Amino acid sequence: MKRNQWKQENIRLGTHGEDYGSWMSNPVFYIIGGIMEQVHRVVLSHLDYDGQEKILEVGCGSGALIIRAALTWSKAKVIGIDYWGAVYTYSKALCEKNAVSEGVASRCVFQHGDAKQLDFPDESFDVVISNYVYHNVMGADMQKLRNMGYQDVRLIDTAQEAFGSHR
């Protein structure tokens, strides 16, 4: 697979007051060196995508990854879905606010949805991504996704590329 050649170095999420949240405290999050940014760069670098069509993120949380995709590909239409349970402070309104602040709201759509029952016609997206959602998906079977028509189904271990080690 050809690695994505798009430049992401100059994209800095959260520089306009956005709230992307985190499951760890902000000081820890930023001291470690922007874990989220590193992982998102790695995920997007694995896409064989021309930047022209639609991307779906399943489990978009606060919208950080799908907003980064919109910033990376200026012609992409991006859609983020999430269940947005009460456990996290993420919501559709938060995602929309972040997209407005980052200047990509016109190309971002966020909606409530269940990963087990996606409500989109077949072949609606060129790329479907998901990040840090595996802990919410029980009994995931990647072959089942292939049988459903998904192509190039992969689980990307971001630890080595993002941090140089699996530790």
C-alpha positions as a LaTeX table, in Angstrom:
\begin{tabular}{lrrr}
\hline
Residue & $x$ (\AA) & $y$ (\AA) & $z$ (\AA) \\
\hline
Met1 & 0.00 & 0.00 & 0.00 \\
Lys2 & 1.21 & 3.46 & $-0.90$ \\
Arg3 & 1.64 & 5.65 & 2.17 \\
Asn4 & $-0.18$ & 8.95 & 2.26 \\
Gln5 & 2.16 & 11.74 & 1.23 \\
Trp6 & 0.07 & 14.66 & 2.53 \\
Lys7 & 1.83 & 17.13 & 4.78 \\
Gln8 & 0.50 & 17.23 & 8.32 \\
Glu9 & 3.43 & 18.80 & 10.17 \\
Asn10 & 1.91 & 22.29 & 10.19 \\
Ile11 & $-1.49$ & 21.20 & 11.52 \\
Arg12 & $-1.80$ & 21.96 & 15.23 \\
Leu13 & $-5.20$ & 21.12 & 16.62 \\
Gly14 & $-6.50$ & 23.06 & 19.58 \\
Thr15 & $-4.65$ & 26.31 & 18.93 \\
His16 & $-7.87$ & 28.34 & 18.72 \\
Gly17 & $-9.35$ & 27.29 & 22.05 \\
Glu18 & $-10.94$ & 24.03 & 20.90 \\
Asp19 & $-11.76$ & 21.37 & 23.46 \\
Tyr20 & $-10.71$ & 17.93 & 22.27 \\
Gly21 & $-10.78$ & 16.44 & 25.74 \\
Ser22 & $-8.71$ & 13.52 & 26.84 \\
Trp23 & $-8.92$ & 10.52 & 29.09 \\
Met24 & $-5.86$ & 11.82 & 30.94 \\
Ser25 & $-5.21$ & 15.16 & 32.63 \\
Asn26 & $-4.11$ & 18.02 & 30.38 \\
Pro27 & $-0.63$ & 18.38 & 31.96 \\
Val28 & 0.10 & 14.69 & 31.42 \\
Phe29 & $-1.38$ & 14.82 & 27.92 \\
Tyr30 & 0.85 & 17.71 & 26.81 \\
Ile31 & 4.00 & 16.64 & 28.69 \\
Ile32 & 4.03 & 13.33 & 26.86 \\
Gly33 & 4.29 & 15.30 & 23.66 \\
Gly34 & 0.88 & 15.38 & 22.07 \\
Ile35 & $-0.05$ & 11.72 & 22.05 \\
Met36 & $-3.23$ & 12.42 & 20.14 \\
Glu37 & $-1.46$ & 14.35 & 17.38 \\
Gln38 & 1.19 & 11.69 & 16.90 \\
Val39 & $-1.32$ & 8.85 & 16.70 \\
His40 & $-3.62$ & 10.76 & 14.35 \\
Arg41 & $-0.74$ & 11.57 & 12.01 \\
Val42 & 0.16 & 7.89 & 11.88 \\
Val43 & $-3.42$ & 6.79 & 11.24 \\
Leu44 & $-3.92$ & 9.30 & 8.41 \\
Ser45 & $-0.52$ & 8.49 & 6.89 \\
His46 & $-1.70$ & 4.91 & 6.28 \\
Leu47 & $-4.63$ & 5.94 & 4.11 \\
Asp48 & $-4.54$ & 5.38 & 0.38 \\
Tyr49 & $-6.78$ & 8.35 & $-0.25$ \\
Asp50 & $-6.73$ & 11.14 & $-2.82$ \\
Gly51 & $-8.40$ & 13.76 & $-0.60$ \\
Gln52 & $-11.34$ & 14.31 & $-2.95$ \\
Glu53 & $-14.28$ & 12.37 & $-1.53$ \\
Lys54 & $-15.91$ & 11.30 & 1.77 \\
Ile55 & $-14.31$ & 9.98 & 4.94 \\
Leu56 & $-16.27$ & 8.44 & 7.81 \\
Glu57 & $-14.87$ & 8.18 & 11.32 \\
Val58 & $-16.67$ & 5.69 & 13.55 \\
Gly59 & $-16.40$ & 6.72 & 17.19 \\
Cys60 & $-15.27$ & 10.31 & 16.63 \\
Gly61 & $-15.40$ & 11.39 & 20.29 \\
Ser62 & $-14.53$ & 15.10 & 20.29 \\
Gly63 & $-13.91$ & 15.20 & 16.53 \\
Ala64 & $-10.11$ & 15.56 & 16.66 \\
Leu65 & $-9.16$ & 12.90 & 14.10 \\
Ile66 & $-11.86$ & 13.70 & 11.56 \\
Ile67 & $-11.18$ & 17.45 & 11.90 \\
Arg68 & $-7.48$ & 16.74 & 11.31 \\
Ala69 & $-8.52$ & 14.84 & 8.16 \\
Ala70 & $-10.55$ & 17.87 & 7.01 \\
Leu71 & $-7.54$ & 20.13 & 7.62 \\
Thr72 & $-5.23$ & 17.70 & 5.82 \\
Trp73 & $-7.43$ & 17.34 & 2.73 \\
Ser74 & $-9.11$ & 20.63 & 1.85 \\
Lys75 & $-11.60$ & 19.04 & $-0.58$ \\
Ala76 & $-12.66$ & 16.14 & 1.63 \\
Lys77 & $-16.16$ & 15.90 & 3.08 \\
Val78 & $-15.84$ & 14.29 & 6.52 \\
Ile79 & $-18.46$ & 12.67 & 8.70 \\
Gly80 & $-17.99$ & 11.64 & 12.31 \\
Ile81 & $-20.40$ & 9.42 & 14.18 \\
Asp82 & $-20.37$ & 8.52 & 17.84 \\
Tyr83 & $-22.69$ & 7.11 & 20.45 \\
Trp84 & $-21.56$ & 9.85 & 22.86 \\
Gly85 & $-22.44$ & 8.01 & 26.05 \\
Ala86 & $-22.74$ & 9.78 & 29.38 \\
Val87 & $-19.33$ & 8.52 & 30.56 \\
Tyr88 & $-17.41$ & 11.04 & 28.42 \\
Thr89 & $-17.93$ & 14.78 & 28.04 \\
Tyr90 & $-17.89$ & 14.50 & 24.24 \\
Ser91 & $-20.97$ & 15.45 & 22.23 \\
Lys92 & $-22.18$ & 16.45 & 18.78 \\
Ala93 & $-22.26$ & 20.09 & 19.92 \\
Leu94 & $-18.63$ & 19.89 & 21.08 \\
Cys95 & $-17.53$ & 18.40 & 17.74 \\
Glu96 & $-19.39$ & 21.08 & 15.81 \\
Lys97 & $-17.88$ & 23.82 & 17.96 \\
Asn98 & $-14.38$ & 22.42 & 17.38 \\
Ala99 & $-14.95$ & 22.23 & 13.61 \\
Val100 & $-16.15$ & 25.85 & 13.53 \\
Ser101 & $-13.13$ & 26.99 & 15.53 \\
Glu102 & $-10.72$ & 25.10 & 13.23 \\
Gly103 & $-12.40$ & 26.61 & 10.14 \\
Val104 & $-13.68$ & 23.36 & 8.60 \\
Ala105 & $-17.32$ & 23.29 & 9.72 \\
Ser106 & $-18.64$ & 23.56 & 6.15 \\
Arg107 & $-17.09$ & 20.17 & 5.34 \\
Cys108 & $-17.77$ & 18.37 & 8.64 \\
Val109 & $-20.92$ & 16.55 & 9.67 \\
Phe110 & $-21.33$ & 14.95 & 13.08 \\
Gln111 & $-24.15$ & 12.67 & 14.04 \\
His112 & $-25.20$ & 10.26 & 16.74 \\
Gly113 & $-24.74$ & 6.69 & 15.58 \\
Asp114 & $-24.04$ & 3.13 & 16.57 \\
Ala115 & $-20.97$ & 1.42 & 15.10 \\
Lys116 & $-22.88$ & $-1.86$ & 15.01 \\
Gln117 & $-25.59$ & $-0.42$ & 12.79 \\
Leu118 & $-24.33$ & 2.25 & 10.43 \\
Asp119 & $-27.16$ & 4.03 & 8.67 \\
Phe120 & $-25.49$ & 4.80 & 5.34 \\
Pro121 & $-26.05$ & 3.30 & 1.87 \\
Asp122 & $-23.34$ & 0.96 & 0.56 \\
Glu123 & $-20.31$ & 2.67 & $-0.97$ \\
Ser124 & $-21.08$ & 6.01 & 0.70 \\
Phe125 & $-17.45$ & 6.53 & 1.74 \\
Asp126 & $-14.02$ & 6.18 & 0.22 \\
Val127 & $-12.40$ & 5.70 & 3.62 \\
Val128 & $-13.72$ & 4.56 & 6.99 \\
Ile129 & $-11.46$ & 5.10 & 10.00 \\
Ser130 & $-11.73$ & 4.53 & 13.69 \\
Asn131 & $-9.29$ & 5.31 & 16.47 \\
Tyr132 & $-9.34$ & 4.26 & 20.12 \\
Val133 & $-12.72$ & 2.61 & 19.72 \\
Tyr134 & $-11.61$ & $-1.03$ & 19.97 \\
His135 & $-12.26$ & $-1.07$ & 23.73 \\
Asn136 & $-15.96$ & $-0.45$ & 23.01 \\
Val137 & $-16.28$ & $-3.12$ & 20.32 \\
Met138 & $-16.74$ & $-6.57$ & 21.74 \\
Gly139 & $-16.11$ & $-9.61$ & 19.56 \\
Ala140 & $-14.79$ & $-7.58$ & 16.61 \\
Asp141 & $-14.04$ & $-9.80$ & 13.63 \\
Met142 & $-12.04$ & $-8.17$ & 10.85 \\
Gln143 & $-12.90$ & $-10.95$ & 8.41 \\
Lys144 & $-16.56$ & $-10.17$ & 8.99 \\
Leu145 & $-15.87$ & $-6.60$ & 7.83 \\
Arg146 & $-14.26$ & $-7.93$ & 4.66 \\
Asn147 & $-17.26$ & $-10.18$ & 4.03 \\
Met148 & $-19.48$ & $-7.10$ & 4.35 \\
Gly149 & $-17.58$ & $-5.47$ & 1.45 \\
Tyr150 & $-14.93$ & $-3.42$ & 3.22 \\
Gln151 & $-11.61$ & $-3.45$ & 1.38 \\
Asp152 & $-8.16$ & $-3.16$ & 2.93 \\
Val153 & $-9.31$ & $-3.80$ & 6.51 \\
Arg154 & $-6.37$ & $-3.29$ & 8.87 \\
Leu155 & $-5.64$ & $-2.81$ & 12.53 \\
Ile156 & $-2.77$ & $-0.33$ & 12.73 \\
Asp157 & $-0.47$ & $-0.56$ & 15.73 \\
Thr158 & 0.39 & 3.11 & 16.15 \\
Ala159 & 2.79 & 2.65 & 19.06 \\
Gln160 & 5.93 & 1.94 & 17.03 \\
Glu161 & 5.42 & 4.68 & 14.45 \\
Ala162 & 4.10 & 7.36 & 16.80 \\
Phe163 & 6.47 & 6.78 & 19.70 \\
Gly164 & 9.32 & 4.62 & 18.41 \\
Ser165 & 8.45 & 1.75 & 20.74 \\
His166 & 5.56 & $-0.42$ & 21.96 \\
Arg167 & 6.13 & 0.63 & 25.59 \\
\hline
\end{tabular}
